[in-house]
GROMACS .gro file of C-alpha atoms in nm:
model
  359
    1MET     CA    1  -0.547  -8.870   1.908
    2MET     CA    2  -0.700  -8.525   1.860
    3ILE     CA    3  -0.663  -8.362   1.528
    4SER     CA    4  -0.507  -8.013   1.570
    5SER     CA    5  -0.430  -7.917   1.205
    6VAL     CA    6  -0.654  -7.757   0.960
    7THR     CA    7  -0.836  -8.023   0.743
    8VAL     CA    8  -1.079  -7.927   0.483
    9MET     CA    9  -1.360  -8.144   0.333
   10GLN     CA   10  -1.446  -7.995  -0.019
   11MET     CA   11  -1.752  -8.072  -0.221
   12ASN     CA   12  -1.710  -8.030  -0.596
   13ASN     CA   13  -2.036  -8.161  -0.699
   14TYR     CA   14  -2.299  -7.953  -0.857
   15ILE     CA   15  -2.507  -7.797  -0.571
   16SER     CA   16  -2.722  -7.517  -0.725
   17ASP     CA   17  -2.802  -7.337  -0.393
   18ILE     CA   18  -2.499  -7.372  -0.184
   19ALA     CA   19  -2.220  -7.172  -0.310
   20PHE     CA   20  -2.111  -6.991  -0.623
   21ASP     CA   21  -2.299  -7.064  -0.952
   22PHE     CA   22  -2.048  -7.007  -1.232
   23ASP     CA   23  -2.275  -7.025  -1.548
   24ASP     CA   24  -1.969  -7.098  -1.774
   25ILE     CA   25  -1.848  -7.437  -1.589
   26LYS     CA   26  -2.163  -7.525  -1.418
   27GLN     CA   27  -1.974  -7.625  -1.124
   28ILE     CA   28  -2.026  -7.537  -0.748
   29LYS     CA   29  -1.745  -7.563  -0.487
   30THR     CA   30  -1.803  -7.529  -0.123
   31TYR     CA   31  -1.635  -7.673   0.195
   32VAL     CA   32  -1.658  -7.693   0.566
   33LYS     CA   33  -1.343  -7.626   0.744
   34VAL     CA   34  -1.292  -7.769   1.090
   35LEU     CA   35  -1.002  -7.652   1.297
   36MET     CA   36  -0.943  -7.769   1.650
   37LEU     CA   37  -0.764  -7.457   1.831
   38HIS     CA   38  -0.528  -7.477   2.086
   39ILE     CA   39  -0.513  -7.191   2.351
   40ASN     CA   40  -0.278  -6.958   2.157
   41GLY     CA   41  -0.459  -7.017   1.824
   42PHE     CA   42  -0.787  -6.951   2.007
   43ARG     CA   43  -0.672  -6.620   2.137
   44ARG     CA   44  -0.511  -6.524   1.793
   45GLU     CA   45  -0.861  -6.576   1.630
   46LEU     CA   46  -1.025  -6.373   1.903
   47ASN     CA   47  -0.805  -6.087   1.819
   48ARG     CA   48  -0.917  -6.116   1.443
   49VAL     CA   49  -1.286  -6.140   1.511
   50ASN     CA   50  -1.482  -5.857   1.337
   51ASN     CA   51  -1.832  -5.816   1.205
   52ILE     CA   52  -2.007  -6.027   1.454
   53ILE     CA   53  -2.353  -6.139   1.330
   54LEU     CA   54  -2.459  -6.353   1.645
   55SER     CA   55  -2.359  -6.481   1.969
   56TYR     CA   56  -2.493  -6.740   2.207
   57ASN     CA   57  -2.454  -6.748   2.587
   58LEU     CA   58  -2.219  -6.443   2.578
   59PRO     CA   59  -2.255  -6.087   2.713
   60ASP     CA   60  -2.453  -5.872   2.506
   61ASN     CA   61  -2.166  -5.609   2.441
   62PRO     CA   62  -1.926  -5.729   2.151
   63SER     CA   63  -1.620  -5.613   2.341
   64GLU     CA   64  -1.735  -5.803   2.651
   65GLN     CA   65  -1.787  -6.118   2.440
   66ILE     CA   66  -1.444  -6.121   2.340
   67SER     CA   67  -1.305  -6.033   2.704
   68PHE     CA   68  -1.530  -6.317   2.828
   69LEU     CA   69  -1.376  -6.574   2.582
   70LYS     CA   70  -1.023  -6.457   2.677
   71GLN     CA   71  -1.113  -6.538   3.028
   72LEU     CA   72  -1.222  -6.884   2.929
   73SER     CA   73  -0.878  -6.937   2.754
   74ASN     CA   74  -0.713  -6.828   3.072
   75TYR     CA   75  -0.916  -7.111   3.250
   76GLU     CA   76  -0.804  -7.370   2.997
   77LYS     CA   77  -0.452  -7.259   3.029
   78GLU     CA   78  -0.461  -7.305   3.405
   79HIS     CA   79  -0.623  -7.660   3.377
   80GLU     CA   80  -0.392  -7.802   3.123
   81TYR     CA   81  -0.277  -8.147   3.195
   82ASN     CA   82   0.091  -8.183   3.304
   83TYR     CA   83   0.258  -8.514   3.194
   84SER     CA   84   0.620  -8.626   3.302
   85ASN     CA   85   0.775  -8.562   2.962
   86SER     CA   86   0.549  -8.290   2.818
   87THR     CA   87   0.262  -8.060   2.864
   88TYR     CA   88  -0.078  -8.156   2.712
   89LYS     CA   89  -0.190  -7.877   2.482
   90ALA     CA   90  -0.557  -7.832   2.567
   91ILE     CA   91  -0.806  -7.774   2.293
   92CYS     CA   92  -0.943  -7.452   2.393
   93GLY     CA   93  -1.201  -7.428   2.124
   94ILE     CA   94  -1.338  -7.551   1.770
   95GLN     CA   95  -1.377  -7.323   1.465
   96LEU     CA   96  -1.595  -7.406   1.180
   97GLU     CA   97  -1.575  -7.212   0.857
   98LEU     CA   98  -1.854  -7.216   0.620
   99LEU     CA   99  -1.865  -7.079   0.262
  100LEU     CA  100  -2.166  -6.847   0.238
  101PRO     CA  101  -2.389  -6.884  -0.069
  102ARG     CA  102  -2.431  -6.564  -0.265
  103LYS     CA  103  -2.809  -6.606  -0.267
  104ILE     CA  104  -2.811  -6.542   0.119
  105ARG     CA  105  -2.750  -6.174   0.139
  106THR     CA  106  -2.930  -6.004   0.411
  107VAL     CA  107  -2.832  -5.991   0.770
  108ASN     CA  108  -3.175  -6.161   0.878
  109GLN     CA  109  -3.087  -6.450   0.632
  110LYS     CA  110  -2.752  -6.506   0.770
  111ARG     CA  111  -2.887  -6.516   1.118
  112LYS     CA  112  -3.157  -6.751   1.022
  113LEU     CA  113  -2.888  -6.979   0.869
  114ILE     CA  114  -2.662  -6.953   1.164
  115ASN     CA  115  -2.945  -7.032   1.385
  116ARG     CA  116  -3.051  -7.346   1.204
  117PHE     CA  117  -2.693  -7.475   1.155
  118ILE     CA  118  -2.630  -7.434   1.544
  119LYS     CA  119  -2.946  -7.617   1.630
  120ARG     CA  120  -2.829  -7.915   1.431
  121ILE     CA  121  -2.473  -7.926   1.576
  122ASN     CA  122  -2.585  -7.846   1.938
  123PRO     CA  123  -2.934  -8.032   1.947
  124ILE     CA  124  -2.962  -8.073   2.338
  125GLY     CA  125  -2.908  -7.696   2.349
  126TYR     CA  126  -2.614  -7.679   2.586
  127LYS     CA  127  -2.555  -7.314   2.711
  128ILE     CA  128  -2.175  -7.310   2.561
  129PRO     CA  129  -2.027  -6.979   2.431
  130ILE     CA  130  -2.062  -6.946   2.057
  131LEU     CA  131  -1.966  -6.655   1.844
  132ALA     CA  132  -2.056  -6.637   1.467
  133TYR     CA  133  -1.900  -6.372   1.253
  134GLU     CA  134  -1.837  -6.299   0.887
  135GLU     CA  135  -1.529  -6.271   0.698
  136LYS     CA  136  -1.483  -6.160   0.335
  137ARG     CA  137  -1.186  -6.289   0.127
  138GLY     CA  138  -1.180  -6.164  -0.198
  139SER     CA  139  -1.499  -6.199  -0.365
  140ALA     CA  140  -1.606  -6.461  -0.144
  141SER     CA  141  -1.777  -6.454   0.219
  142TYR     CA  142  -1.746  -6.690   0.494
  143ILE     CA  143  -1.941  -6.761   0.815
  144LYS     CA  144  -1.688  -6.848   1.098
  145ILE     CA  145  -1.816  -7.020   1.421
  146LEU     CA  146  -1.596  -7.007   1.728
  147LEU     CA  147  -1.724  -7.223   2.022
  148ASN     CA  148  -1.585  -7.374   2.334
  149GLU     CA  149  -1.760  -7.694   2.487
  150ARG     CA  150  -1.781  -7.564   2.831
  151GLU     CA  151  -2.089  -7.416   2.993
  152PHE     CA  152  -2.057  -7.123   3.210
  153ILE     CA  153  -2.217  -7.225   3.523
  154ASN     CA  154  -2.055  -6.989   3.817
  155HIS     CA  155  -2.181  -7.152   4.128
  156THR     CA  156  -2.061  -7.312   4.442
  157GLU     CA  157  -2.063  -7.694   4.468
  158ALA     CA  158  -1.908  -7.962   4.670
  159LYS     CA  159  -1.538  -8.057   4.574
  160THR     CA  160  -1.490  -8.425   4.459
  161TYR     CA  161  -1.185  -8.643   4.409
  162ASP     CA  162  -1.060  -8.645   4.043
  163ARG     CA  163  -0.894  -8.992   4.085
  164ASN     CA  164  -0.892  -9.285   4.307
  165TYR     CA  165  -0.656  -9.257   4.616
  166TYR     CA  166  -0.496  -9.548   4.783
  167ASP     CA  167  -0.326  -9.633   5.117
  168LYS     CA  168   0.004  -9.792   5.137
  169HIS     CA  169  -0.166 -10.153   5.140
  170GLY     CA  170  -0.323 -10.061   4.789
  171ASN     CA  171  -0.662 -10.034   4.940
  172ILE     CA  172  -0.883  -9.751   4.793
  173THR     CA  173  -0.932  -9.476   5.051
  174HIS     CA  174  -1.131  -9.253   4.825
  175LYS     CA  175  -1.291  -9.305   4.494
  176LYS     CA  176  -1.287  -9.088   4.197
  177GLY     CA  177  -1.607  -8.868   4.209
  178GLU     CA  178  -1.644  -8.911   4.586
  179ILE     CA  179  -1.723  -8.589   4.775
  180MET     CA  180  -1.439  -8.437   4.970
  181LEU     CA  181  -1.478  -8.388   5.352
  182ASP     CA  182  -1.273  -8.193   5.581
  183LYS     CA  183  -1.144  -8.322   5.919
  184ASN     CA  184  -1.473  -8.218   6.075
  185GLY     CA  185  -1.664  -8.431   5.824
  186ASN     CA  186  -1.798  -8.119   5.630
  187GLN     CA  187  -1.817  -8.103   5.264
  188VAL     CA  188  -1.542  -7.896   5.097
  189MET     CA  189  -1.697  -7.645   4.889
  190GLN     CA  190  -1.555  -7.472   4.576
  191HIS     CA  191  -1.661  -7.198   4.330
  192VAL     CA  192  -1.667  -7.324   3.988
  193LEU     CA  193  -1.710  -7.088   3.671
  194TRP     CA  194  -1.693  -7.374   3.395
  195SER     CA  195  -1.838  -7.708   3.349
  196LYS     CA  196  -1.667  -8.021   3.227
  197LYS     CA  197  -1.664  -8.024   2.844
  198THR     CA  198  -1.990  -8.126   2.665
  199ARG     CA  199  -1.795  -8.328   2.405
  200LEU     CA  200  -2.024  -8.219   2.111
  201PHE     CA  201  -1.712  -8.304   1.894
  202THR     CA  202  -1.505  -8.603   1.975
  203ILE     CA  203  -1.286  -8.603   1.666
  204ASN     CA  204  -1.000  -8.850   1.590
  205LYS     CA  205  -0.852  -8.974   1.252
  206GLN     CA  206  -1.115  -9.250   1.240
  207ASN     CA  207  -1.423  -9.046   1.259
  208PHE     CA  208  -1.314  -8.724   1.117
  209LYS     CA  209  -1.434  -8.797   0.767
  210ARG     CA  210  -1.772  -8.882   0.903
  211ILE     CA  211  -1.818  -8.588   1.131
  212THR     CA  212  -1.711  -8.347   0.859
  213GLN     CA  213  -1.976  -8.514   0.626
  214GLN     CA  214  -2.243  -8.455   0.892
  215LEU     CA  215  -2.161  -8.097   0.928
  216ILE     CA  216  -2.199  -8.047   0.547
  217ASP     CA  217  -2.516  -8.210   0.551
  218HIS     CA  218  -2.619  -7.990   0.831
  219TYR     CA  219  -2.508  -7.681   0.658
  220VAL     CA  220  -2.696  -7.783   0.339
  221GLU     CA  221  -3.012  -7.866   0.513
  222ALA     CA  222  -2.981  -7.507   0.688
  223VAL     CA  223  -2.925  -7.322   0.354
  224LYS     CA  224  -3.186  -7.514   0.162
  225SER     CA  225  -3.459  -7.431   0.432
  226ILE     CA  226  -3.396  -7.075   0.392
  227ILE     CA  227  -3.359  -7.043   0.001
  228ASP     CA  228  -3.616  -7.297  -0.082
  229LYS     CA  229  -3.870  -7.219   0.210
  230ILE     CA  230  -3.963  -7.581   0.283
  231ASN     CA  231  -4.297  -7.669   0.414
  232THR     CA  232  -4.308  -7.949   0.677
  233ARG     CA  233  -4.544  -8.238   0.591
  234PHE     CA  234  -4.345  -8.536   0.698
  235ARG     CA  235  -4.220  -8.581   1.035
  236ILE     CA  236  -4.060  -8.838   1.237
  237ARG     CA  237  -4.088  -8.861   1.624
  238LYS     CA  238  -3.762  -8.792   1.795
  239LYS     CA  239  -3.642  -8.881   2.137
  240ALA     CA  240  -3.504  -8.600   2.330
  241ALA     CA  241  -3.163  -8.628   2.466
  242LYS     CA  242  -3.107  -8.489   2.808
  243GLY     CA  243  -2.778  -8.297   2.918
  244GLN     CA  244  -2.721  -8.494   3.219
  245TRP     CA  245  -2.719  -8.836   3.050
  246HIS     CA  246  -2.410  -9.038   2.984
  247TYR     CA  247  -2.209  -8.944   2.699
  248PHE     CA  248  -2.291  -9.268   2.514
  249ASN     CA  249  -2.665  -9.231   2.579
  250ARG     CA  250  -2.669  -8.882   2.453
  251LYS     CA  251  -2.453  -8.959   2.140
  252VAL     CA  252  -2.674  -9.263   2.056
  253CYS     CA  253  -2.994  -9.043   2.074
  254THR     CA  254  -2.824  -8.768   1.870
  255GLU     CA  255  -2.702  -9.005   1.599
  256ILE     CA  256  -3.045  -9.146   1.550
  257ASN     CA  257  -3.227  -8.807   1.565
  258VAL     CA  258  -2.983  -8.665   1.296
  259THR     CA  259  -3.075  -8.960   1.058
  260LYS     CA  260  -3.455  -8.921   1.111
  261GLN     CA  261  -3.389  -8.555   1.031
  262TYR     CA  262  -3.219  -8.611   0.718
  263VAL     CA  263  -3.494  -8.860   0.588
  264GLU     CA  264  -3.771  -8.622   0.670
  265PHE     CA  265  -3.607  -8.328   0.550
  266TYR     CA  266  -3.529  -8.460   0.210
  267CYS     CA  267  -3.883  -8.594   0.177
  268ASN     CA  268  -4.025  -8.255   0.237
  269HIS     CA  269  -3.768  -8.092   0.013
  270ALA     CA  270  -3.857  -8.343  -0.281
  271VAL     CA  271  -4.228  -8.239  -0.259
  272MET     CA  272  -4.126  -7.880  -0.272
  273LYS     CA  273  -3.926  -7.932  -0.562
  274GLN     CA  274  -4.169  -8.132  -0.750
  275LYS     CA  275  -4.434  -7.855  -0.701
  276GLN     CA  276  -4.180  -7.600  -0.835
  277ALA     CA  277  -4.095  -7.795  -1.134
  278HIS     CA  278  -4.459  -7.873  -1.230
  279GLN     CA  279  -4.673  -7.591  -1.174
  280ASN     CA  280  -5.045  -7.621  -1.299
  281PRO     CA  281  -5.178  -7.388  -1.572
  282TRP     CA  282  -5.319  -7.083  -1.426
  283TYR     CA  283  -5.665  -7.146  -1.512
  284GLU     CA  284  -5.678  -7.491  -1.335
  285GLN     CA  285  -5.517  -7.328  -1.013
  286HIS     CA  286  -5.814  -7.083  -1.023
  287ARG     CA  287  -6.086  -7.350  -1.084
  288GLY     CA  288  -6.053  -7.456  -0.714
  289LYS     CA  289  -5.828  -7.757  -0.804
  290ALA     CA  290  -5.528  -7.844  -0.589
  291ALA     CA  291  -5.216  -7.866  -0.803
  292PRO     CA  292  -5.116  -8.234  -0.803
  293VAL     CA  293  -4.761  -8.328  -0.698
  294PRO     CA  294  -4.593  -8.563  -0.959
  295LYS     CA  295  -4.479  -8.877  -0.764
  296ILE     CA  296  -4.610  -8.750  -0.456
  297LYS     CA  297  -4.740  -9.127  -0.376
  298GLU     CA  298  -4.383  -9.255  -0.430
  299ILE     CA  299  -4.242  -8.994  -0.196
  300ILE     CA  300  -4.504  -9.086   0.067
  301ALA     CA  301  -4.441  -9.451   0.031
  302LEU     CA  302  -4.071  -9.396   0.080
  303PHE     CA  303  -4.119  -9.191   0.375
  304HIS     CA  304  -4.314  -9.440   0.558
  305LYS     CA  305  -4.088  -9.721   0.455
  306PHE     CA  306  -3.791  -9.551   0.650
  307LYS     CA  307  -4.027  -9.415   0.913
  308ASN     CA  308  -4.122  -9.777   0.996
  309ARG     CA  309  -3.760  -9.863   0.992
  310PHE     CA  310  -3.691  -9.639   1.271
  311GLU     CA  311  -4.006  -9.741   1.468
  312LYS     CA  312  -3.902 -10.098   1.449
  313GLN     CA  313  -3.539  -9.995   1.541
  314SER     CA  314  -3.392 -10.239   1.283
  315PHE     CA  315  -3.397 -10.314   0.903
  316HIS     CA  316  -3.274 -10.532   0.651
  317ASP     CA  317  -3.009 -10.380   0.430
  318LYS     CA  318  -3.009 -10.450   0.046
  319ASP     CA  319  -2.812 -10.762   0.114
  320GLY     CA  320  -3.054 -10.898   0.341
  321ILE     CA  321  -2.847 -10.829   0.667
  322LEU     CA  322  -3.042 -10.747   0.967
  323ARG     CA  323  -2.904 -10.396   1.112
  324ASN     CA  324  -3.006 -10.283   1.463
  325ILE     CA  325  -3.071  -9.901   1.502
  326ALA     CA  326  -3.191  -9.928   1.855
  327TYR     CA  327  -3.132  -9.674   2.142
  328LYS     CA  328  -3.007  -9.954   2.365
  329HIS     CA  329  -2.789 -10.268   2.334
  330VAL     CA  330  -2.595 -10.158   2.021
  331PRO     CA  331  -2.235 -10.063   2.041
  332LEU     CA  332  -2.204  -9.685   1.912
  333PRO     CA  333  -1.946  -9.790   1.627
  334GLU     CA  334  -2.202 -10.055   1.503
  335LEU     CA  335  -2.498  -9.807   1.537
  336GLN     CA  336  -2.315  -9.544   1.326
  337GLN     CA  337  -2.240  -9.768   1.072
  338ASN     CA  338  -2.582  -9.906   1.047
  339LEU     CA  339  -2.726  -9.541   1.039
  340ASP     CA  340  -2.485  -9.464   0.756
  341ILE     CA  341  -2.597  -9.770   0.548
  342LEU     CA  342  -2.953  -9.654   0.613
  343LYS     CA  343  -2.898  -9.308   0.506
  344GLN     CA  344  -2.724  -9.428   0.177
  345GLU     CA  345  -3.004  -9.660   0.089
  346PHE     CA  346  -3.264  -9.366   0.160
  347LYS     CA  347  -3.050  -9.143  -0.084
  348ASN     CA  348  -3.030  -9.413  -0.359
  349GLU     CA  349  -3.411  -9.481  -0.332
  350LEU     CA  350  -3.503  -9.126  -0.331
  351VAL     CA  351  -3.273  -9.035  -0.627
  352SER     CA  352  -3.428  -9.337  -0.815
  353ILE     CA  353  -3.747  -9.177  -0.785
  354ILE     CA  354  -3.657  -8.804  -0.844
  355PRO     CA  355  -3.302  -8.764  -1.003
  356ASN     CA  356  -3.098  -8.482  -0.860
  357SER     CA  357  -3.351  -8.465  -0.550
  358ILE     CA  358  -3.053  -8.449  -0.304
  359ASN     CA  359  -2.828  -8.219  -0.490
   0.00000   0.00000   0.00000
């Protein structure tokens, strides 16, 4: 069952470079709001769009971008599924609302932030239409990202059957996906504007919390990479997913890559924070000595420990249970659970070396 109502994930922990820094209470609040928009909601949001910062796979002219997305909403309306008792309300688009940190002020910083966040939520690089714009409410600013999961393909292709067809004896006459032929045996061609949905977000009641937490992690990493200007010294090789792969294979690859990215990012971030917190005296820096990084050996050892786990495609958790994180032969729910456990163990170990290194 798709979630169509507004659901908010709030973080009340102290995260010094994510949102508002109230000196009097020392508390930071930020959130990622995820909204699945039906057709009418999608159109209403388009009418409210202002202050566009970035767009992807849309016309250059902002007014044409809105018209383009309205045309897409018409397509969704025309292709709604009709059932016997009711009409299926198609999800036309997804809206993400992100609280903008006050430290990110310039248009250039905002564009970098959006770009880095988009690369994390769309790692395969699907040519889907995305619109990013800013909205101010009171003293707060928000980045709103509106997207649809269909690629604009605009080409002619052979028409295929969308389901199995049977004769009166129950025998299949045409299989789903089979190319249609006319009475002369020629392919039936059709002009297609939009692809099938890429399914970046398959959201239900069971996985919503996990997906929202992933979005928060992506956003935190994107913000920190701009504010802290992190240098990359730790990197884990990732397998590139292909758009034409089956959904399961794409999802497996993405889930593993996201976890690898989390480990390498926070190891790099920890080194940067340690450098900032323990600066060498001026005279030592100018005597040709490299500034030592406290606990660098522990960070390196932790990185290689988890890098080896990815290379082995399995690990033993803290209770000694063997958990598989392989690209093949692991059910997706099991893989997700194992990756979540791996990620939590990494967080615990990193925090034990450097307290507050994650937040």
